[in-house]
Amino acid sequence: MSESTDIEQNFIDGRFVAGGGDAISVENPATQATLGQIPDSDAGVVNDAVAAARRAQPAWEKRPAIERAGYLRQISAKLRERVAEFADIIVREQGKVRALAEVEVNFTADYIDYMAEWARRIEGEVIESDRAGETIFLLRKPVGVVAGILPWNFPFFLIARKMAPALVTGNTVVIKPSEETPLNAYAFAKLVAETDLPAGVFNLVGGRGASTGDALCSHPDVGLITFTGSVATGSRIMATAAKNLTRVNLELGGKAPAIVLADADLDLAAKAICDSRTINTGQVCNCAERIYVEKSVAEPLAEKIAAHLKATRYGDPSAESDLDMGPLINKAGLDKVAAMVEQAQADGATVVTGASVADLGQGYHYLPTLLTDCRADMAIMRDEIFGPVLPMQTVDSLDEAVALANDSDYGLTSSIYTTNINAAMQAVHALQYGETYINRENFEAMQGFHAGRRKSGIGGADGKHGLYEFMETHVVYMQHG
């Protein structure tokens, strides 16, 4: 079953060109239909893209930041005119429910506009000198060529998260989308081609990580590699980048703990935790991955969560619009989730609801699942699931919950549910995470700073601090008088 056999063309130096290498088929995870093909671009093609970006960068940097922002606003304006078109691509190639796909496209346009607003806010510093007649200036300058390597779970928004701060700060970019979900990025490149953005400022190459991605990360003319994805891939990128001492910005995995205290609003907690687990079928690095609940409220919390999960509407988002959850991205993702749940049961976890593949005749669907009687030594409480599964462990106190939460290889996001502000602030000071959400679902704001600790990554994204990830400092010592 196929929608298109045409191979998409890369976007390099303002032109669409063939990618070289083998063709990669793109699949609808809900129906297993082939949607299209992209090139597995070889090192020569990657070199062409980087060379185009490098040629374009000096002139792009010389333009005033407010002028660079104007080009970004052209892109966002065109996006707003075509929300349904891009949402439909995301629904079909990633399996995202339509409402969330539309949110992603609109949020992408908002994010581009937000970063464009920083054109008048990029700041340096004036530093007092120890010498008479001298002033020290700290300037911020672009790094040059930025390589943006995208994940498949929020494929469209991540284009903006890499591109917008890079361009407004004077860099040029080469984007490589995930081979699982590249078609939205190729459609985005066609939109960019309709704007007045100078050739070479934005480039797009398709391909696998082991081929195209490796060529991009090992290129000596790349000044920064910004990647969102798995810890394993992030580690390989870092090792490759080390050969040229290329800077890296890595947003990697998470195992977000949700702590529920006895005084919490259990209705609020149950809904927020479920919303943070079923959104995008649990394929979100910062959403709730494990629950620590005080024993006295464990049973009623489990009942409320189970009710939410049982009410979750799932299916094929390309055929039904009124759904809460679509499929997992591929068979490997489905098999991983199923295997982790089976192992948890073998280790002693109790199934409250779900715990099986959803037999819809096609696609990679898994039932929303709640497991209780989990322990800290179980893999389900330690390893990233990336699926619609919630394991729950009981605790005697906030101190115990925080200790268990911090005992992790990951450190991206966390959450706590309590009506006691003192307990909330105690948790904030003790939790070793880049983000903590209090009495709400896990989802970051574009003006914040999305960053993690430990194996959850290096650097961060969003807001002022995320913007400056795309810049280098230049200190000037000026003698005068």
Coordinates of C-alpha atoms in Angstrom, one line a residue:
M1 CA 0.0 0.0 0.0
S2 CA 1.6 3.2 -1.1
E3 CA 0.8 6.9 -1.5
S4 CA 4.0 8.1 -3.4
T5 CA 7.1 6.5 -4.9
D6 CA 8.8 9.8 -5.6
I7 CA 12.0 10.5 -3.8
E8 CA 12.0 13.8 -2.0
Q9 CA 14.8 16.2 -3.0
N10 CA 17.2 17.9 -0.5
F11 CA 17.1 21.7 -0.2
I12 CA 20.7 23.1 -0.6
D13 CA 21.7 26.6 -1.4
G14 CA 18.2 27.6 -2.3
R15 CA 17.6 24.8 -4.7
F16 CA 16.1 21.3 -4.6
V17 CA 18.7 18.7 -5.5
A18 CA 18.9 14.9 -5.5
G19 CA 20.3 13.4 -2.4
G20 CA 22.4 10.5 -3.6
G21 CA 22.5 7.1 -1.8
D22 CA 19.6 4.7 -1.3
A23 CA 16.0 5.6 -0.9
I24 CA 14.4 5.4 2.5
S25 CA 10.7 4.6 2.7
V26 CA 8.5 6.5 5.2
E27 CA 5.6 4.6 6.9
N28 CA 2.3 5.6 8.4
P29 CA 2.6 3.9 11.9
A30 CA -1.2 3.6 12.2
T31 CA -1.7 1.8 8.9
Q32 CA 1.8 0.6 7.9
A33 CA 1.2 2.2 4.5
T34 CA 4.2 3.7 2.7
L35 CA 3.8 7.5 2.5
G36 CA 6.9 8.4 0.4
Q37 CA 10.6 8.2 0.1
I38 CA 13.6 10.3 1.0
P39 CA 17.3 10.0 0.1
D40 CA 19.9 8.5 2.4
S41 CA 22.2 11.4 1.5
D42 CA 25.9 10.6 1.3
A43 CA 28.9 12.5 2.6
G44 CA 29.3 14.4 -0.7
V45 CA 25.8 15.8 -0.4
V46 CA 26.3 16.7 3.2
N47 CA 29.5 18.5 2.3
D48 CA 27.6 20.5 -0.4
A49 CA 25.0 21.5 2.3
V50 CA 27.6 22.6 4.8
A51 CA 29.6 24.5 2.2
A52 CA 26.4 26.4 1.1
A53 CA 25.7 27.3 4.7
R54 CA 29.3 28.4 5.3
R55 CA 29.3 30.6 2.2
A56 CA 26.0 32.2 3.2
Q57 CA 26.9 32.8 6.8
P58 CA 29.2 35.9 6.7
A59 CA 26.6 38.0 4.7
W60 CA 23.8 36.7 6.9
E61 CA 25.7 37.7 10.0
K62 CA 26.3 41.2 8.7
R63 CA 22.5 41.8 8.3
P64 CA 21.0 43.6 11.3
A65 CA 19.3 41.1 13.7
I66 CA 16.0 42.9 13.1
E67 CA 16.3 42.2 9.4
R68 CA 17.1 38.6 10.0
A69 CA 14.0 38.5 12.2
G70 CA 11.9 39.8 9.3
Y71 CA 12.7 36.7 7.3
L72 CA 11.6 34.5 10.2
R73 CA 8.3 36.3 10.3
Q74 CA 7.8 35.6 6.7
I75 CA 8.1 31.9 7.4
S76 CA 5.7 32.0 10.4
A77 CA 3.1 34.0 8.4
K78 CA 3.1 31.3 5.7
L79 CA 2.9 28.6 8.3
R80 CA -0.3 30.1 9.8
E81 CA -1.9 30.0 6.4
R82 CA -1.2 26.2 6.0
V83 CA -1.8 24.7 9.5
A84 CA -4.2 22.0 8.2
E85 CA -1.8 21.0 5.4
F86 CA 1.2 20.5 7.8
A87 CA -0.9 18.9 10.5
D88 CA -2.1 16.3 8.0
I89 CA 1.4 15.3 7.2
I90 CA 2.3 15.0 10.9
V91 CA -0.8 12.9 11.5
R92 CA 0.0 10.5 8.8
E93 CA 3.8 10.0 9.2
Q94 CA 4.1 10.3 13.0
G95 CA 0.7 8.9 14.1
K96 CA -0.1 12.0 16.2
V97 CA -3.7 12.8 16.9
R98 CA -5.0 15.7 14.8
A99 CA -5.7 18.1 17.6
L100 CA -2.1 17.8 18.9
A101 CA -0.7 18.0 15.3
E102 CA -2.5 21.3 14.8
V103 CA -1.2 22.5 18.2
E104 CA 2.3 21.6 17.1
V105 CA 2.1 23.6 13.8
N106 CA 0.6 26.6 15.6
F107 CA 3.2 26.4 18.4
T108 CA 5.9 26.2 15.8
A109 CA 4.8 29.5 14.2
D110 CA 4.5 31.1 17.6
Y111 CA 8.0 29.9 18.5
I112 CA 9.5 31.3 15.3
D113 CA 7.8 34.7 16.1
Y114 CA 9.0 34.5 19.7
M115 CA 12.6 34.0 18.7
A116 CA 12.3 36.8 16.1
E117 CA 11.4 39.1 19.0
W118 CA 14.9 38.6 20.4
A119 CA 16.4 40.6 17.6
R120 CA 16.3 43.7 19.8
R121 CA 17.2 41.9 23.0
I122 CA 20.6 40.2 22.3
E123 CA 22.9 41.7 24.8
G124 CA 26.6 42.0 25.5
E125 CA 28.3 43.3 28.6
V126 CA 30.5 46.2 29.7
I127 CA 33.0 45.1 32.3
E128 CA 35.0 47.2 34.7
S129 CA 38.8 47.0 34.0
D130 CA 41.6 47.0 36.5
R131 CA 43.5 49.4 34.4
A132 CA 43.0 53.2 34.0
G133 CA 41.8 54.3 30.6
E134 CA 40.5 50.8 29.6
T135 CA 37.1 49.4 29.0
I136 CA 36.3 45.7 28.6
F137 CA 33.5 44.7 26.3
L138 CA 31.9 41.2 26.0
L139 CA 30.3 40.7 22.7
R140 CA 28.1 37.8 21.5
K141 CA 28.6 36.4 18.0
P142 CA 27.2 33.5 16.0
V143 CA 29.0 30.2 16.0
G144 CA 28.8 29.9 12.2
V145 CA 27.2 26.8 10.7
V146 CA 24.7 24.9 12.9
A147 CA 23.8 21.3 12.3
G148 CA 20.3 20.5 13.6
I149 CA 19.5 16.8 14.0
L150 CA 15.8 16.2 14.8
P151 CA 13.8 13.5 16.6
W152 CA 10.6 11.9 15.3
N153 CA 8.3 12.7 18.3
F154 CA 7.8 16.4 17.7
P155 CA 9.4 16.6 14.3
F156 CA 7.9 19.8 13.1
F157 CA 8.3 21.9 16.2
L158 CA 12.0 20.8 16.5
I159 CA 12.7 22.4 13.1
A160 CA 11.8 25.8 14.7
R161 CA 13.6 25.0 18.0
K162 CA 16.9 24.5 16.1
M163 CA 16.4 26.9 13.2
A164 CA 14.8 30.1 14.7
P165 CA 17.4 30.8 17.4
A166 CA 20.2 29.9 15.1
L167 CA 19.0 32.3 12.3
V168 CA 18.1 35.3 14.5
T169 CA 21.6 35.2 16.1
G170 CA 23.4 35.2 12.7
N171 CA 24.1 31.5 12.1
T172 CA 23.1 29.4 9.1
V173 CA 21.7 25.9 9.4
V174 CA 21.7 22.4 8.0
I175 CA 18.8 20.4 9.2
K176 CA 18.6 16.6 9.2
P177 CA 15.1 15.3 10.1
S178 CA 14.6 11.8 11.5
E179 CA 14.2 9.2 8.8
E180 CA 11.0 8.1 10.6
T181 CA 9.3 11.4 10.1
P182 CA 11.0 13.5 7.4
L183 CA 8.2 14.4 5.1
N184 CA 7.0 17.4 7.2
A185 CA 10.5 18.8 7.0
Y186 CA 10.6 18.5 3.3
A187 CA 7.3 20.3 3.1
F188 CA 8.7 23.0 5.3
A189 CA 11.7 23.4 3.0
K190 CA 9.3 24.0 0.1
L191 CA 7.6 26.7 2.2
V192 CA 11.0 28.3 2.9
A193 CA 11.7 28.3 -0.8
E194 CA 8.6 30.5 -1.3
T195 CA 10.0 33.2 1.0
D196 CA 12.8 35.7 0.4
L197 CA 15.3 34.0 2.7
P198 CA 18.7 34.2 1.1
A199 CA 20.1 31.0 -0.5
G200 CA 22.2 28.9 1.8
V201 CA 20.9 30.2 5.1
F202 CA 18.5 27.2 5.5
N203 CA 19.5 23.8 4.2
L204 CA 17.9 20.4 4.5
V205 CA 19.3 16.9 4.0
G206 CA 17.6 13.6 4.6
G207 CA 19.1 10.3 5.6
R208 CA 19.9 7.9 8.3
G209 CA 21.9 8.8 11.4
A210 CA 24.6 6.3 10.7
S211 CA 25.3 7.8 7.2
T212 CA 24.0 11.3 6.8
G213 CA 24.0 12.2 10.5
D214 CA 27.6 10.9 10.9
A215 CA 28.8 12.9 7.9
L216 CA 27.2 16.0 9.3
C217 CA 28.5 15.6 12.9
S218 CA 32.0 14.9 11.7
H219 CA 32.2 17.8 9.3
P220 CA 35.0 20.2 10.4
D221 CA 33.1 23.3 9.2
V222 CA 30.1 22.7 11.6
G223 CA 30.4 25.1 14.6
L224 CA 27.6 23.6 16.7
I225 CA 25.6 20.3 16.6
T226 CA 22.2 20.6 18.3
F227 CA 20.4 17.2 18.7
T228 CA 17.3 15.9 20.3
G229 CA 16.9 12.2 20.7
S230 CA 18.1 9.2 22.6
V231 CA 21.0 8.9 25.0
A232 CA 22.7 6.3 22.8
T233 CA 22.6 8.5 19.7
G234 CA 23.6 11.5 21.7
S235 CA 26.6 9.7 23.0
R236 CA 27.6 8.7 19.5
I237 CA 27.2 12.3 18.3
M238 CA 29.4 13.6 21.2
A239 CA 32.1 11.1 20.4
T240 CA 32.0 12.0 16.7
A241 CA 32.0 15.7 17.5
A242 CA 35.0 15.3 19.8
K243 CA 37.3 14.6 16.8
N244 CA 36.9 18.3 15.7
L245 CA 36.1 19.6 19.2
T246 CA 32.7 20.7 17.8
R247 CA 30.3 22.2 20.4
V248 CA 27.2 20.1 21.1
N249 CA 23.8 20.8 22.5
L250 CA 22.1 17.6 23.5
E251 CA 18.5 17.1 24.7
L252 CA 18.3 13.4 25.5
G253 CA 16.1 11.0 27.4
G254 CA 14.1 11.3 30.6
K255 CA 12.5 9.2 33.3
A256 CA 10.4 11.9 34.9
P257 CA 9.1 11.2 38.4
A258 CA 5.7 12.3 39.5
I259 CA 5.4 12.6 43.3
V260 CA 2.0 12.6 44.9
L261 CA 1.7 13.4 48.6
A262 CA -1.2 12.5 50.9
D263 CA -2.6 16.1 50.9
A264 CA -2.7 16.4 47.1
D265 CA -5.8 17.1 45.1
L266 CA -6.1 13.5 43.7
D267 CA -8.4 14.4 40.9
L268 CA -6.0 17.1 39.6
A269 CA -3.0 14.8 40.1
A270 CA -4.6 11.8 38.3
K271 CA -5.7 13.9 35.3
A272 CA -2.4 15.8 35.0
I273 CA -0.3 12.6 35.3
C274 CA -2.5 10.8 32.7
D275 CA -2.4 13.8 30.4
S276 CA 1.4 13.7 30.7
R277 CA 1.6 10.1 29.8
T278 CA -1.0 9.6 27.0
I279 CA 0.0 12.7 25.1
N280 CA 1.7 11.7 21.9
T281 CA 1.2 8.1 23.1
G282 CA 3.8 8.5 25.9
Q283 CA 6.5 9.3 23.4
V284 CA 7.7 12.5 25.1
C285 CA 11.0 12.8 27.0
N286 CA 9.7 15.2 29.7
C287 CA 6.4 13.6 30.6
A288 CA 5.6 11.5 33.6
E289 CA 7.4 8.1 33.4
R290 CA 7.0 6.8 37.0
I291 CA 4.8 7.7 40.1
Y292 CA 5.8 7.8 43.7
V293 CA 2.7 8.1 45.9
E294 CA 2.3 8.2 49.7
K295 CA 0.8 4.9 50.8
S296 CA -2.3 6.4 52.4
V297 CA -3.6 7.7 49.1
A298 CA -2.1 5.0 46.7
E299 CA -5.3 3.1 46.2
P300 CA -7.7 6.0 45.4
L301 CA -5.0 7.5 43.1
A302 CA -4.7 4.2 41.3
E303 CA -8.4 4.0 40.8
K304 CA -8.6 7.6 39.4
I305 CA -5.7 7.0 37.1
A306 CA -7.1 3.7 35.8
A307 CA -10.4 5.4 35.1
H308 CA -8.7 8.1 33.0
L309 CA -6.6 5.5 31.1
K310 CA -9.6 3.2 30.4
A311 CA -11.4 6.2 29.0
T312 CA -8.6 7.1 26.6
R313 CA -9.7 7.0 23.0
Y314 CA -7.1 5.5 20.7
G315 CA -6.9 4.4 17.0
D316 CA -5.8 5.7 13.6
P317 CA -5.6 9.5 13.7
S318 CA -5.6 9.7 9.9
A319 CA -9.1 8.1 9.9
E320 CA -10.6 9.4 13.2
S321 CA -10.3 13.0 14.4
D322 CA -11.7 12.6 17.9
L323 CA -8.9 10.6 19.5
D324 CA -6.7 11.0 22.6
M325 CA -3.9 8.7 21.4
G326 CA -2.4 7.3 18.2
P327 CA 0.1 4.5 17.6
L328 CA 3.7 4.1 18.7
I329 CA 6.2 5.2 16.0
N330 CA 7.2 1.7 14.7
K331 CA 7.3 -2.0 15.5
A332 CA 10.6 -1.7 17.4
G333 CA 8.9 0.9 19.7
L334 CA 5.9 -1.3 20.2
D335 CA 8.0 -4.4 20.9
K336 CA 10.1 -2.5 23.5
V337 CA 7.1 -1.2 25.4
A338 CA 5.5 -4.7 25.4
A339 CA 8.7 -6.4 26.6
M340 CA 9.2 -3.9 29.4
V341 CA 5.6 -4.4 30.7
E342 CA 6.0 -8.2 30.5
Q343 CA 9.3 -8.0 32.4
A344 CA 7.6 -5.8 35.1
Q345 CA 4.9 -8.4 35.5
A346 CA 7.5 -11.1 35.9
D347 CA 9.2 -9.0 38.5
G348 CA 6.1 -8.7 40.6
A349 CA 4.2 -5.7 39.2
T350 CA 0.4 -5.8 39.3
V351 CA -1.6 -4.8 36.2
V352 CA -4.5 -2.5 37.0
T353 CA -5.4 -1.8 33.4
G354 CA -4.0 -2.3 29.9
A355 CA -0.7 -4.3 29.6
S356 CA -1.3 -5.6 26.1
V357 CA -1.0 -4.7 22.4
A358 CA -4.2 -3.2 21.1
D359 CA -5.4 -5.4 18.2
L360 CA -6.8 -3.0 15.6
G361 CA -5.8 -5.1 12.7
Q362 CA -2.9 -2.8 11.7
G363 CA -0.5 -0.3 13.1
Y364 CA 1.6 -0.2 16.3
H365 CA -1.0 0.3 19.1
Y366 CA -0.5 -0.4 22.8
L367 CA -3.2 -0.1 25.5
P368 CA -2.8 2.7 28.1
T369 CA -1.4 0.8 31.1
L370 CA -1.1 1.3 34.9
L371 CA 1.1 -1.0 36.9
T372 CA 1.2 -1.0 40.7
D373 CA 3.4 -2.8 43.3
C374 CA 6.5 -1.6 41.5
R375 CA 9.9 -1.4 43.1
A376 CA 13.0 0.7 42.6
D377 CA 15.0 -2.2 41.3
M378 CA 12.6 -2.9 38.4
A379 CA 13.7 -1.9 34.9
I380 CA 10.2 -0.3 34.4
M381 CA 11.1 2.2 37.2
R382 CA 14.6 2.9 35.9
D383 CA 14.6 2.8 32.1
E384 CA 12.8 5.1 29.8
I385 CA 9.6 3.4 28.5
F386 CA 8.5 5.9 25.8
G387 CA 5.0 4.6 25.7
P388 CA 1.6 4.9 27.4
V389 CA 2.6 3.0 30.5
L390 CA 2.6 4.3 34.1
P391 CA 4.4 2.3 36.8
M392 CA 3.5 3.2 40.4
Q393 CA 5.5 2.7 43.7
T394 CA 4.3 3.6 47.2
V395 CA 6.5 5.6 49.6
D396 CA 6.2 6.6 53.3
S397 CA 7.4 10.2 53.0
L398 CA 8.4 13.1 50.7
D399 CA 12.1 12.4 51.7
E400 CA 11.8 8.8 50.4
A401 CA 10.1 9.9 47.2
V402 CA 12.8 12.5 46.5
A403 CA 15.6 10.1 47.2
L404 CA 14.0 7.5 44.8
A405 CA 13.4 10.2 42.2
N406 CA 17.0 11.4 42.3
D407 CA 18.3 7.8 42.1
S408 CA 18.3 7.9 38.3
D409 CA 20.6 8.2 35.3
Y410 CA 18.2 10.9 34.0
G411 CA 17.5 14.4 35.2
L412 CA 15.2 16.2 32.7
T413 CA 11.9 16.8 34.3
S414 CA 10.0 16.1 37.6
S415 CA 6.7 16.9 39.2
I416 CA 5.0 17.1 42.6
Y417 CA 1.4 17.2 43.6
T418 CA 0.6 18.7 47.0
T419 CA -1.4 21.5 48.6
N420 CA 1.4 22.3 51.0
I421 CA 3.7 25.0 49.7
N422 CA 6.4 24.2 52.2
A423 CA 6.5 20.6 50.9
A424 CA 6.5 21.8 47.3
M425 CA 9.5 24.1 47.9
Q426 CA 11.3 21.4 49.9
A427 CA 11.0 19.2 46.8
V428 CA 12.1 21.9 44.5
H429 CA 15.3 22.4 46.4
A430 CA 16.0 18.7 46.7
L431 CA 15.1 17.4 43.3
Q432 CA 18.1 17.1 41.0
Y433 CA 16.3 17.9 37.7
G434 CA 16.3 20.6 35.1
E435 CA 12.5 21.2 35.5
T436 CA 9.9 20.7 38.2
Y437 CA 6.2 21.1 37.6
I438 CA 4.0 21.7 40.7
N439 CA 0.3 20.6 40.4
R440 CA 0.2 20.6 36.6
E441 CA 1.1 18.5 33.6
N442 CA 4.6 18.3 32.3
F443 CA 5.0 20.6 29.3
E444 CA 7.5 23.4 29.0
A445 CA 7.0 27.1 27.9
M446 CA 9.0 28.6 25.1
Q447 CA 10.2 31.4 27.4
G448 CA 11.6 29.0 29.9
F449 CA 14.8 26.9 29.6
H450 CA 14.4 23.3 28.8
A451 CA 17.5 21.5 30.1
G452 CA 18.4 18.4 32.0
R453 CA 21.1 16.9 34.2
R454 CA 23.1 13.7 34.0
K455 CA 22.3 11.6 30.9
S456 CA 19.4 13.8 30.0
G457 CA 21.8 16.1 28.0
I458 CA 24.1 19.0 27.8
G459 CA 22.9 22.6 27.4
G460 CA 19.3 23.4 26.8
A461 CA 16.7 25.2 24.7
D462 CA 14.2 28.0 24.8
G463 CA 14.1 31.5 26.3
K464 CA 17.1 33.8 26.6
H465 CA 19.4 31.0 27.9
G466 CA 18.5 28.8 25.0
L467 CA 19.1 31.6 22.5
Y468 CA 22.6 32.1 23.8
E469 CA 23.5 28.5 23.2
F470 CA 23.8 29.5 19.6
M471 CA 26.3 32.2 20.2
E472 CA 30.0 32.5 21.3
T473 CA 31.5 35.3 23.4
H474 CA 34.2 37.7 22.2
V475 CA 35.9 39.8 24.9
V476 CA 37.5 43.1 23.8
Y477 CA 40.0 45.1 25.9
M478 CA 40.0 48.7 24.7
Q479 CA 42.7 51.1 25.8
H480 CA 41.6 54.8 25.4
G481 CA 42.4 58.2 26.8

